[in-house]
PDB file of C-alpha atoms in Angstrom:
ATOM      1  CA  ARG A   1    -129.490 -85.723 144.558  1.00 52.00           C
ATOM      2  CA  ARG A   2    -126.767 -84.511 146.800  1.00 54.00           C
ATOM      3  CA  LEU A   3    -125.267 -86.558 149.610  1.00 52.00           C
ATOM      4  CA  LEU A   4    -124.638 -84.562 152.760  1.00 58.00           C
ATOM      5  CA  TRP A   5    -121.623 -86.636 153.682  1.00 61.00           C
ATOM      6  CA  ARG A   6    -119.775 -89.402 151.954  1.00 70.00           C
ATOM      7  CA  GLN A   7    -116.746 -91.439 152.861  1.00 82.00           C
ATOM      8  CA  GLU A   8    -115.302 -92.601 149.572  1.00 89.00           C
ATOM      9  CA  GLY A   9    -112.108 -94.134 148.329  1.00 93.00           C
ATOM     10  CA  HIS A  10    -110.495 -94.860 144.975  1.00 96.00           C
ATOM     11  CA  THR A  11    -107.415 -97.015 144.397  1.00 97.00           C
ATOM     12  CA  ALA A  12    -105.334 -98.208 141.451  1.00 97.00           C
ATOM     13  CA  HIS A  13    -103.558-101.574 141.426  1.00 98.00           C
ATOM     14  CA  ALA A  14    -101.154-103.597 139.344  1.00 97.00           C
ATOM     15  CA  SER A  15    -103.311-106.696 139.191  1.00 97.00           C
ATOM     16  CA  PHE A  16    -106.911-107.866 139.239  1.00 98.00           C
ATOM     17  CA  GLU A  17    -106.206-109.838 142.405  1.00 98.00           C
ATOM     18  CA  ASP A  18    -104.722-106.860 144.292  1.00 98.00           C
ATOM     19  CA  ALA A  19    -107.771-104.755 143.382  1.00 98.00           C
ATOM     20  CA  ASN A  20    -110.054-107.582 144.485  1.00 98.00           C
ATOM     21  CA  VAL A  21    -108.319-107.730 147.911  1.00 98.00           C
ATOM     22  CA  MET A  22    -108.963-103.965 148.302  1.00 98.00           C
ATOM     23  CA  VAL A  23    -112.647-104.386 147.379  1.00 98.00           C
ATOM     24  CA  ARG A  24    -113.077-107.098 150.026  1.00 97.00           C
ATOM     25  CA  GLN A  25    -111.167-105.082 152.679  1.00 97.00           C
ATOM     26  CA  ALA A  26    -113.341-102.015 152.105  1.00 97.00           C
ATOM     27  CA  LEU A  27    -116.513-104.093 152.234  1.00 97.00           C
ATOM     28  CA  ASP A  28    -115.380-105.758 155.461  1.00 97.00           C
ATOM     29  CA  LEU A  29    -114.675-102.358 156.990  1.00 96.00           C
ATOM     30  CA  TYR A  30    -118.238-101.271 156.180  1.00 96.00           C
ATOM     31  CA  ARG A  31    -119.602-104.528 157.598  1.00 97.00           C
ATOM     32  CA  ARG A  32    -117.714-103.833 160.819  1.00 97.00           C
ATOM     33  CA  VAL A  33    -119.039-100.247 161.015  1.00 96.00           C
ATOM     34  CA  TYR A  34    -122.593-101.549 160.749  1.00 97.00           C
ATOM     35  CA  GLU A  35    -122.249-104.574 163.035  1.00 97.00           C
ATOM     36  CA  GLU A  36    -119.652-103.501 165.613  1.00 96.00           C
ATOM     37  CA  LEU A  37    -120.476 -99.780 165.980  1.00 95.00           C
ATOM     38  CA  LEU A  38    -124.091 -99.423 164.933  1.00 96.00           C
ATOM     39  CA  ALA A  39    -125.333-102.877 166.071  1.00 96.00           C
ATOM     40  CA  VAL A  40    -127.014-103.430 162.686  1.00 96.00           C
ATOM     41  CA  PRO A  41    -126.551-106.918 161.201  1.00 96.00           C
ATOM     42  CA  VAL A  42    -125.750-106.863 157.495  1.00 97.00           C
ATOM     43  CA  VAL A  43    -125.383-109.475 154.773  1.00 97.00           C
ATOM     44  CA  PRO A  44    -122.381-109.041 152.446  1.00 97.00           C
ATOM     45  CA  GLY A  45    -122.815-110.054 148.836  1.00 96.00           C
ATOM     46  CA  TYR A  46    -122.646-109.107 145.177  1.00 97.00           C
ATOM     47  CA  LYS A  47    -124.938-106.904 143.128  1.00 96.00           C
ATOM     48  CA  THR A  48    -126.460-108.375 139.989  1.00 96.00           C
ATOM     49  CA  GLU A  49    -125.150-107.438 136.543  1.00 95.00           C
ATOM     50  CA  LYS A  50    -127.990-104.913 136.232  1.00 96.00           C
ATOM     51  CA  GLU A  51    -127.318-103.414 139.687  1.00 95.00           C
ATOM     52  CA  LYS A  52    -123.528-103.209 139.569  1.00 95.00           C
ATOM     53  CA  PHE A  53    -121.620 -99.966 138.948  1.00 94.00           C
ATOM     54  CA  ALA A  54    -121.936 -99.138 135.251  1.00 94.00           C
ATOM     55  CA  GLY A  55    -118.735-100.030 133.392  1.00 94.00           C
ATOM     56  CA  GLY A  56    -117.258-101.865 136.348  1.00 95.00           C
ATOM     57  CA  HIS A  57    -116.303-105.501 136.717  1.00 96.00           C
ATOM     58  CA  SER A  58    -118.339-106.227 139.863  1.00 97.00           C
ATOM     59  CA  THR A  59    -120.018-104.504 142.835  1.00 97.00           C
ATOM     60  CA  THR A  60    -120.091-105.894 146.347  1.00 97.00           C
ATOM     61  CA  THR A  61    -122.546-104.672 148.944  1.00 97.00           C
ATOM     62  CA  VAL A  62    -123.621-104.979 152.551  1.00 97.00           C
ATOM     63  CA  GLU A  63    -127.411-105.110 152.866  1.00 96.00           C
ATOM     64  CA  ALA A  64    -129.366-104.450 156.069  1.00 96.00           C
ATOM     65  CA  TYR A  65    -132.885-105.594 156.918  1.00 94.00           C
ATOM     66  CA  VAL A  66    -135.341-102.933 158.130  1.00 92.00           C
ATOM     67  CA  PRO A  67    -137.962-104.833 160.163  1.00 89.00           C
ATOM     68  CA  VAL A  68    -140.657-102.086 160.204  1.00 85.00           C
ATOM     69  CA  ALA A  69    -140.571-101.893 156.405  1.00 87.00           C
ATOM     70  CA  GLY A  70    -140.038-105.614 155.844  1.00 91.00           C
ATOM     71  CA  ARG A  71    -137.380-104.777 153.275  1.00 93.00           C
ATOM     72  CA  ALA A  72    -133.646-104.789 152.781  1.00 93.00           C
ATOM     73  CA  ILE A  73    -131.670-101.632 152.174  1.00 93.00           C
ATOM     74  CA  GLN A  74    -128.234-101.195 150.629  1.00 93.00           C
ATOM     75  CA  GLY A  75    -125.822-100.199 153.348  1.00 93.00           C
ATOM     76  CA  ALA A  76    -122.555 -99.584 151.475  1.00 95.00           C
ATOM     77  CA  THR A  77    -120.847-100.691 148.271  1.00 95.00           C
ATOM     78  CA  SER A  78    -117.360-101.560 147.095  1.00 97.00           C
ATOM     79  CA  HIS A  79    -116.692-101.743 143.345  1.00 97.00           C
ATOM     80  CA  HIS A  80    -114.070-103.604 141.352  1.00 98.00           C
ATOM     81  CA  LEU A  81    -113.900-101.330 138.333  1.00 97.00           C
ATOM     82  CA  GLY A  82    -111.576-103.557 136.298  1.00 97.00           C
ATOM     83  CA  GLN A  83    -109.541-101.795 133.604  1.00 98.00           C
ATOM     84  CA  ASN A  84    -112.335-100.079 131.646  1.00 95.00           C
ATOM     85  CA  PHE A  85    -111.808 -96.638 133.199  1.00 95.00           C
ATOM     86  CA  GLY A  86    -108.017 -96.989 133.003  1.00 96.00           C
ATOM     87  CA  LYS A  87    -108.332 -97.610 129.279  1.00 96.00           C
ATOM     88  CA  MET A  88    -110.855 -94.823 128.799  1.00 95.00           C
ATOM     89  CA  PHE A  89    -108.818 -92.211 130.662  1.00 96.00           C
ATOM     90  CA  ASP A  90    -105.343 -93.567 129.867  1.00 96.00           C
ATOM     91  CA  ILE A  91    -104.423 -94.326 133.488  1.00 97.00           C
ATOM     92  CA  ASN A  92    -101.153 -96.262 133.403  1.00 96.00           C
ATOM     93  CA  TYR A  93     -98.241 -97.280 135.606  1.00 96.00           C
ATOM     94  CA  GLN A  94     -94.760 -98.501 134.798  1.00 97.00           C
ATOM     95  CA  ASP A  95     -94.172-102.139 135.747  1.00 95.00           C
ATOM     96  CA  GLU A  96     -90.920-103.785 136.927  1.00 95.00           C
ATOM     97  CA  LYS A  97     -89.823-104.275 133.292  1.00 96.00           C
ATOM     98  CA  GLY A  98     -90.318-100.573 132.557  1.00 96.00           C
ATOM     99  CA  GLU A  99     -93.400-101.234 130.406  1.00 97.00           C
ATOM    100  CA  SER A 100     -96.566 -99.183 130.606  1.00 97.00           C
ATOM    101  CA  GLN A 101     -99.552-101.105 131.982  1.00 97.00           C
ATOM    102  CA  ILE A 102    -103.216-100.149 132.517  1.00 98.00           C
ATOM    103  CA  VAL A 103    -104.267-100.054 136.177  1.00 98.00           C
ATOM    104  CA  TRP A 104    -106.985-102.119 137.846  1.00 98.00           C
ATOM    105  CA  GLN A 105    -109.201 -99.749 139.829  1.00 98.00           C
ATOM    106  CA  THR A 106    -111.559 -99.843 142.790  1.00 98.00           C
ATOM    107  CA  SER A 107    -114.072 -97.442 144.239  1.00 96.00           C
ATOM    108  CA  TRP A 108    -115.930 -97.760 147.528  1.00 95.00           C
ATOM    109  CA  GLY A 109    -118.145 -95.591 149.680  1.00 90.00           C
ATOM    110  CA  LEU A 110    -120.393 -95.115 152.680  1.00 89.00           C
ATOM    111  CA  THR A 111    -122.936 -92.289 153.003  1.00 87.00           C
ATOM    112  CA  THR A 112    -125.328 -90.660 155.473  1.00 87.00           C
ATOM    113  CA  ARG A 113    -127.690 -93.489 154.509  1.00 88.00           C
ATOM    114  CA  THR A 114    -125.810 -95.395 157.238  1.00 92.00           C
ATOM    115  CA  ILE A 115    -127.293 -93.123 159.897  1.00 91.00           C
ATOM    116  CA  GLY A 116    -130.759 -93.540 158.400  1.00 91.00           C
ATOM    117  CA  VAL A 117    -130.425 -97.326 158.393  1.00 93.00           C
ATOM    118  CA  MET A 118    -129.386 -97.265 162.057  1.00 93.00           C
ATOM    119  CA  VAL A 119    -132.381 -95.073 162.953  1.00 91.00           C
ATOM    120  CA  MET A 120    -134.803 -97.282 160.988  1.00 91.00           C
ATOM    121  CA  VAL A 121    -133.476-100.453 162.643  1.00 92.00           C
ATOM    122  CA  HIS A 122    -133.197 -99.158 166.229  1.00 90.00           C
ATOM    123  CA  GLY A 123    -135.745 -96.327 166.471  1.00 85.00           C
ATOM    124  CA  ASP A 124    -139.398 -96.682 167.427  1.00 80.00           C
ATOM    125  CA  ASP A 125    -142.410 -94.523 168.149  1.00 80.00           C
ATOM    126  CA  THR A 126    -141.096 -93.823 171.646  1.00 79.00           C
ATOM    127  CA  GLY A 127    -137.819 -92.350 170.438  1.00 76.00           C
ATOM    128  CA  LEU A 128    -134.408 -92.995 169.073  1.00 80.00           C
ATOM    129  CA  VAL A 129    -132.342 -95.855 170.433  1.00 84.00           C
ATOM    130  CA  LEU A 130    -128.641 -95.370 169.878  1.00 87.00           C
ATOM    131  CA  PRO A 131    -126.293 -98.351 170.094  1.00 92.00           C
ATOM    132  CA  PRO A 132    -124.007 -98.144 173.146  1.00 90.00           C
ATOM    133  CA  LYS A 133    -120.780 -97.689 171.209  1.00 93.00           C
ATOM    134  CA  ILE A 134    -121.985 -94.453 169.552  1.00 92.00           C
ATOM    135  CA  ALA A 135    -124.389 -93.087 172.162  1.00 91.00           C
ATOM    136  CA  PRO A 136    -123.103 -89.851 173.749  1.00 92.00           C
ATOM    137  CA  LEU A 137    -124.620 -91.120 177.003  1.00 94.00           C
ATOM    138  CA  GLN A 138    -124.985 -94.778 177.843  1.00 94.00           C
ATOM    139  CA  ALA A 139    -126.689 -94.387 181.232  1.00 95.00           C
ATOM    140  CA  VAL A 140    -128.598 -91.630 183.039  1.00 96.00           C
ATOM    141  CA  ILE A 141    -129.207 -91.730 186.775  1.00 96.00           C
ATOM    142  CA  VAL A 142    -132.600 -90.232 187.719  1.00 95.00           C
ATOM    143  CA  PRO A 143    -132.949 -90.103 191.513  1.00 93.00           C
ATOM    144  CA  ILE A 144    -136.457 -90.258 192.974  1.00 92.00           C
ATOM    145  CA  VAL A 145    -136.630 -87.257 195.285  1.00 88.00           C
ATOM    146  CA  SER A 146    -139.348 -85.653 197.393  1.00 87.00           C
ATOM    147  CA  LYS A 147    -139.669 -82.951 199.996  1.00 88.00           C
ATOM    148  CA  LYS A 148    -139.094 -85.602 202.632  1.00 91.00           C
ATOM    149  CA  HIS A 149    -136.079 -87.027 200.769  1.00 89.00           C
ATOM    150  CA  PRO A 150    -134.315 -84.186 198.871  1.00 89.00           C
ATOM    151  CA  LEU A 151    -131.520 -84.721 196.352  1.00 89.00           C
ATOM    152  CA  GLU A 152    -128.914 -83.730 198.914  1.00 90.00           C
ATOM    153  CA  ASN A 153    -129.694 -86.993 200.776  1.00 92.00           C
ATOM    154  CA  PHE A 154    -128.771 -88.984 197.636  1.00 90.00           C
ATOM    155  CA  SER A 155    -125.872 -86.931 196.260  1.00 90.00           C
ATOM    156  CA  GLU A 156    -123.079 -89.059 197.697  1.00 94.00           C
ATOM    157  CA  TYR A 157    -124.818 -92.328 196.740  1.00 95.00           C
ATOM    158  CA  CYS A 158    -125.515 -91.133 193.182  1.00 95.00           C
ATOM    159  CA  GLY A 159    -121.971 -89.811 192.882  1.00 95.00           C
ATOM    160  CA  GLY A 160    -120.699 -93.291 193.761  1.00 97.00           C
ATOM    161  CA  ILE A 161    -122.856 -94.848 191.037  1.00 97.00           C
ATOM    162  CA  ILE A 162    -121.590 -92.315 188.483  1.00 97.00           C
ATOM    163  CA  LYS A 163    -117.976 -92.939 189.483  1.00 97.00           C
ATOM    164  CA  SER A 164    -118.327 -96.742 189.306  1.00 98.00           C
ATOM    165  CA  LEU A 165    -119.884 -96.458 185.802  1.00 98.00           C
ATOM    166  CA  GLN A 166    -117.212 -94.039 184.616  1.00 97.00           C
ATOM    167  CA  ASP A 167    -114.524 -96.394 185.984  1.00 98.00           C
ATOM    168  CA  LYS A 168    -115.931 -98.958 183.525  1.00 97.00           C
ATOM    169  CA  ASP A 169    -115.775 -96.392 180.668  1.00 96.00           C
ATOM    170  CA  ILE A 170    -119.541 -96.011 180.614  1.00 96.00           C
ATOM    171  CA  ARG A 171    -120.586 -92.521 179.538  1.00 96.00           C
ATOM    172  CA  CYS A 172    -123.156 -91.417 182.089  1.00 97.00           C
ATOM    173  CA  LYS A 173    -124.904 -88.450 183.653  1.00 96.00           C
ATOM    174  CA  LEU A 174    -126.764 -87.606 186.824  1.00 96.00           C
ATOM    175  CA  ASP A 175    -129.984 -85.788 186.022  1.00 96.00           C
ATOM    176  CA  ASP A 176    -130.214 -83.609 189.102  1.00 93.00           C
ATOM    177  CA  ARG A 177    -132.464 -80.935 187.606  1.00 93.00           C
ATOM    178  CA  SER A 178    -134.910 -79.910 190.294  1.00 89.00           C
ATOM    179  CA  ILE A 179    -137.429 -78.252 187.977  1.00 92.00           C
ATOM    180  CA  TYR A 180    -138.611 -81.605 186.505  1.00 93.00           C
ATOM    181  CA  ASN A 181    -140.182 -84.635 188.178  1.00 91.00           C
ATOM    182  CA  PRO A 182    -138.787 -88.150 187.581  1.00 91.00           C
ATOM    183  CA  GLY A 183    -141.569 -89.121 185.144  1.00 93.00           C
ATOM    184  CA  TRP A 184    -140.746 -86.154 182.925  1.00 95.00           C
ATOM    185  CA  LYS A 185    -137.051 -87.013 183.071  1.00 94.00           C
ATOM    186  CA  TYR A 186    -137.715 -90.665 182.118  1.00 92.00           C
ATOM    187  CA  ALA A 187    -139.709 -89.564 179.092  1.00 91.00           C
ATOM    188  CA  HIS A 188    -137.067 -87.010 178.140  1.00 92.00           C
ATOM    189  CA  TRP A 189    -134.174 -89.497 178.240  1.00 90.00           C
ATOM    190  CA  GLU A 190    -136.154 -92.269 176.541  1.00 85.00           C
ATOM    191  CA  GLN A 191    -136.853 -89.967 173.594  1.00 83.00           C
ATOM    192  CA  LYS A 192    -133.186 -89.038 173.382  1.00 82.00           C
ATOM    193  CA  GLY A 193    -132.294 -92.698 173.114  1.00 74.00           C
TER     194      GLY A 193
END
């Protein structure tokens, strides 16, 4: 299986403790991506001995709950690889005494699965719901117009709403397309999220 996109990191450290700090920092970064950007609550924890990265010391994970499936899904992992790979591939550093030491390594990553988790948690049969922090548009103004009350009558008012939203850093748009009625526009924007 190929991953379309992967954010991945590898580090080497002088001590078990330093590597462990890196593992926790990476995992916390992934937790923040899920919770603060994607509005998906996750539970950080450890993988079992059978689930951890083969040959590594331990694997931490953030797990998300997908309500429609009634199951949890792995969101991202951060591995403390210990010294096994350093020994296997002769990865050393010179310590303060000038002696050669084997490194303590970490590996951590986040994949396109993150987008899938967000869609499974926030999407529904009506369409995609994007969390506000990542949505290209956070608000769309759809004026109700008619022959008796054309868009020109509302342009200044709608422009004021758009400006006040933009002044609050809300990404917004006025849907002033005259070829569609408001019901069609509502359905269109709801499907887009």
